[in-house]
Amino acid sequence: MTERDVRALQQRLADFAEARDWQPYHTPKNLASALSVEAAELVEIFQWLTPEQSAKVMDDPKFAHRVTDEVADVLAYLLQLCEVLGIDALEALAAKIDRNEQRFPVGSAEPKIPRRHSAE
Amino acid sequence: MTERDVRALQQRLADFAEARDWQPYHTPKNLASALSVEAAELVEIFQWLTPEQSAKVMDDPKFAHRVTDEVADVLAYLLQLCEVLGIDALEALAAKIDRNEQRFPVGSAEPKIPRRHSAE
Amino acid sequence: MTERDVRALQQRLADFAEARDWQPYHTPKNLASALSVEAAELVEIFQWLTPEQSAKVMDDPKFAHRVTDEVADVLAYLLQLCEVLGIDALEALAAKIDRNEQRFPVGSAEPKIPRRHSAE
Amino acid sequence: MTERDVRALQQRLADFAEARDWQPYHTPKNLASALSVEAAELVEIFQWLTPEQSAKVMDDPKFAHRVTDEVADVLAYLLQLCEVLGIDALEALAAKIDRNEQRFPVGSAEPKIPRRHSAE
């Protein structure tokens, strides 16, 4: 399980970049851009699919591989960004869920779409 | 520490969406788009900063809060996408790092920029 | 009609930036990022909509205004990027359509999705 | 000059899609996603470059071709989106510049960065 631990992965990514002298490229600004580029590659897989086709994307091994690969790339840049900024991603997410539980109470009348379009 | 465990967070996110009847919106296609939108909000923070300013972004509490919040949003959508697709994000990343260690051997001559621009 | 001419708009944008001393921020790298951020704001409008809802987005004046505004922002950054790089956007597009007419001949068997997923 | 006219290009794009039966894929939602994916491909070109390197990107013919090609793709999807939504992109931009001239008066004290971070 060590292999799969977030901190261990973050360390492997840092060692990987250091061994290749890539740190000068890894400014927070560049890592945020790289993250958004990988997120777009994920979007690209789905861009012409109907909602129904998108729900079955893992049934096709070629699509499944591509999606899994892009997920890994997004996570890699997210963890590298957190590393250079000293952010604990899991703690940030736990705190955000706490806030969202206040912000969107269960059983409130409004559905997701109108709320998001008015509030954001 | 349960709080910070990836699987536990993924479950909290799933429960959160279910309690608000948001699952119909959470197609893989929509979640990938939402992830890319959050990644862009992270990019927006850095878009006019110099590389040097970007490296000091956590020194300003307002920026630090914004960055941390967007990191949480990106991770939230990434984990929700993995949940609906049945992808283990940490395993995917571990496998990707393994592949990258083959693809970019330490000490190979080419620096990052030319390589990435020719290979990707 | 001068108002609506592409070159005239490009000049207005350049004058606007110059009058505010914004040129130092307008590196090609930053303008490309800003363009992608605005594109994401456009995506955000549609992210939870069904395909059918997305087709009717202009029926709601509030949505219509938002979409039109984001379209303007995307075009503004695209033209500013072209300005600093010396690219003629309309000529680039005309050349691209020419190439695509060769690349995707009418009546070829394959529909869009498989082709794009294999070729790109 | 007809070739380079925005409306003529928009019509060529519409004819191109119609001849290939691609209209069903061209929902506003999908076109907005496709636009954001192309914008990210533009960002990718610049992602590891310094501001200075990014300013010289057109000096290298390979980079120049790539940038020009991605600019064309972004404009293509922007015009197709405008076509399906009935938006006049140039008019939208002219109106936006008018509004921005009010919003950011020349000679106001604040520089770009603080303003944008507080106002957006």
PDB file of C-alpha atoms in Angstrom, chain A residues 23-92:
ATOM      1  CA  GLN A  23      12.576  21.887 -11.125  1.00  0.00           C
ATOM      2  CA  PRO A  24      13.354  25.204 -12.869  1.00  0.00           C
ATOM      3  CA  TYR A  25      10.385  24.551 -15.156  1.00  0.00           C
ATOM      4  CA  HIS A  26       8.133  23.636 -12.250  1.00  0.00           C
ATOM      5  CA  THR A  27       7.072  27.089 -11.142  1.00  0.00           C
ATOM      6  CA  PRO A  28       3.551  27.154  -9.678  1.00  0.00           C
ATOM      7  CA  LYS A  29       2.456  29.116 -12.744  1.00  0.00           C
ATOM      8  CA  ASN A  30       3.772  26.496 -15.166  1.00  0.00           C
ATOM      9  CA  LEU A  31       2.441  23.568 -13.146  1.00  0.00           C
ATOM     10  CA  ALA A  32      -1.033  25.130 -13.019  1.00  0.00           C
ATOM     11  CA  SER A  33      -0.930  25.534 -16.813  1.00  0.00           C
ATOM     12  CA  ALA A  34       0.265  21.974 -17.298  1.00  0.00           C
ATOM     13  CA  LEU A  35      -2.545  20.741 -15.045  1.00  0.00           C
ATOM     14  CA  SER A  36      -5.116  22.601 -17.134  1.00  0.00           C
ATOM     15  CA  VAL A  37      -3.638  21.164 -20.341  1.00  0.00           C
ATOM     16  CA  GLU A  38      -3.990  17.623 -18.967  1.00  0.00           C
ATOM     17  CA  ALA A  39      -7.547  18.368 -17.824  1.00  0.00           C
ATOM     18  CA  ALA A  40      -8.312  19.469 -21.398  1.00  0.00           C
ATOM     19  CA  GLU A  41      -6.916  16.194 -22.729  1.00  0.00           C
ATOM     20  CA  LEU A  42      -9.451  14.455 -20.496  1.00  0.00           C
ATOM     21  CA  VAL A  43     -12.225  16.693 -21.843  1.00  0.00           C
ATOM     22  CA  GLU A  44     -11.112  15.920 -25.395  1.00  0.00           C
ATOM     23  CA  ILE A  45     -11.916  12.230 -24.900  1.00  0.00           C
ATOM     24  CA  PHE A  46     -15.527  13.108 -24.086  1.00  0.00           C
ATOM     25  CA  GLN A  47     -16.054  16.137 -26.300  1.00  0.00           C
ATOM     26  CA  TRP A  48     -18.172  14.560 -29.057  1.00  0.00           C
ATOM     27  CA  LEU A  49     -19.796  11.848 -26.927  1.00  0.00           C
ATOM     28  CA  THR A  50     -23.392  11.956 -25.790  1.00  0.00           C
ATOM     29  CA  PRO A  51     -23.949  11.775 -22.021  1.00  0.00           C
ATOM     30  CA  GLU A  52     -24.928   8.119 -22.483  1.00  0.00           C
ATOM     31  CA  GLN A  53     -21.816   7.260 -24.492  1.00  0.00           C
ATOM     32  CA  SER A  54     -19.681   9.042 -21.924  1.00  0.00           C
ATOM     33  CA  ALA A  55     -21.121   6.817 -19.177  1.00  0.00           C
ATOM     34  CA  LYS A  56     -19.907   3.698 -21.013  1.00  0.00           C
ATOM     35  CA  VAL A  57     -16.449   4.920 -21.851  1.00  0.00           C
ATOM     36  CA  MET A  58     -14.697   2.317 -19.707  1.00  0.00           C
ATOM     37  CA  ASP A  59     -16.280  -0.545 -21.684  1.00  0.00           C
ATOM     38  CA  ASP A  60     -13.871   0.120 -24.548  1.00  0.00           C
ATOM     39  CA  PRO A  61     -10.337  -0.858 -23.487  1.00  0.00           C
ATOM     40  CA  LYS A  62      -8.728   1.816 -25.668  1.00  0.00           C
ATOM     41  CA  PHE A  63     -10.855   4.583 -24.182  1.00  0.00           C
ATOM     42  CA  ALA A  64     -10.419   3.129 -20.701  1.00  0.00           C
ATOM     43  CA  HIS A  65      -6.662   3.248 -21.054  1.00  0.00           C
ATOM     44  CA  ARG A  66      -6.717   6.819 -22.353  1.00  0.00           C
ATOM     45  CA  VAL A  67      -8.985   8.056 -19.576  1.00  0.00           C
ATOM     46  CA  THR A  68      -6.928   6.337 -16.885  1.00  0.00           C
ATOM     47  CA  ASP A  69      -3.745   7.788 -18.329  1.00  0.00           C
ATOM     48  CA  GLU A  70      -5.106  11.331 -18.373  1.00  0.00           C
ATOM     49  CA  VAL A  71      -6.439  10.973 -14.824  1.00  0.00           C
ATOM     50  CA  ALA A  72      -2.896  10.039 -13.787  1.00  0.00           C
ATOM     51  CA  ASP A  73      -1.480  13.089 -15.576  1.00  0.00           C
ATOM     52  CA  VAL A  74      -3.939  15.451 -13.895  1.00  0.00           C
ATOM     53  CA  LEU A  75      -3.183  13.978 -10.483  1.00  0.00           C
ATOM     54  CA  ALA A  76       0.567  14.128 -11.158  1.00  0.00           C
ATOM     55  CA  TYR A  77       0.515  17.848 -11.874  1.00  0.00           C
ATOM     56  CA  LEU A  78      -1.883  18.539  -9.016  1.00  0.00           C
ATOM     57  CA  LEU A  79       0.444  16.809  -6.538  1.00  0.00           C
ATOM     58  CA  GLN A  80       3.518  18.531  -7.986  1.00  0.00           C
ATOM     59  CA  LEU A  81       1.793  21.894  -7.661  1.00  0.00           C
ATOM     60  CA  CYS A  82       0.892  21.074  -4.053  1.00  0.00           C
ATOM     61  CA  GLU A  83       4.477  20.011  -3.414  1.00  0.00           C
ATOM     62  CA  VAL A  84       6.012  23.286  -4.595  1.00  0.00           C
ATOM     63  CA  LEU A  85       3.370  25.350  -2.769  1.00  0.00           C
ATOM     64  CA  GLY A  86       3.339  23.329   0.453  1.00  0.00           C
ATOM     65  CA  ILE A  87      -0.376  22.544   0.192  1.00  0.00           C
ATOM     66  CA  ASP A  88      -1.833  19.365   1.700  1.00  0.00           C
ATOM     67  CA  ALA A  89      -4.327  18.440  -1.020  1.00  0.00           C
ATOM     68  CA  LEU A  90      -6.318  15.975   1.073  1.00  0.00           C
ATOM     69  CA  GLU A  91      -6.633  18.395   3.972  1.00  0.00           C
ATOM     70  CA  ALA A  92      -7.720  21.123   1.532  1.00  0.00           C
TER      71      ALA A  92
END
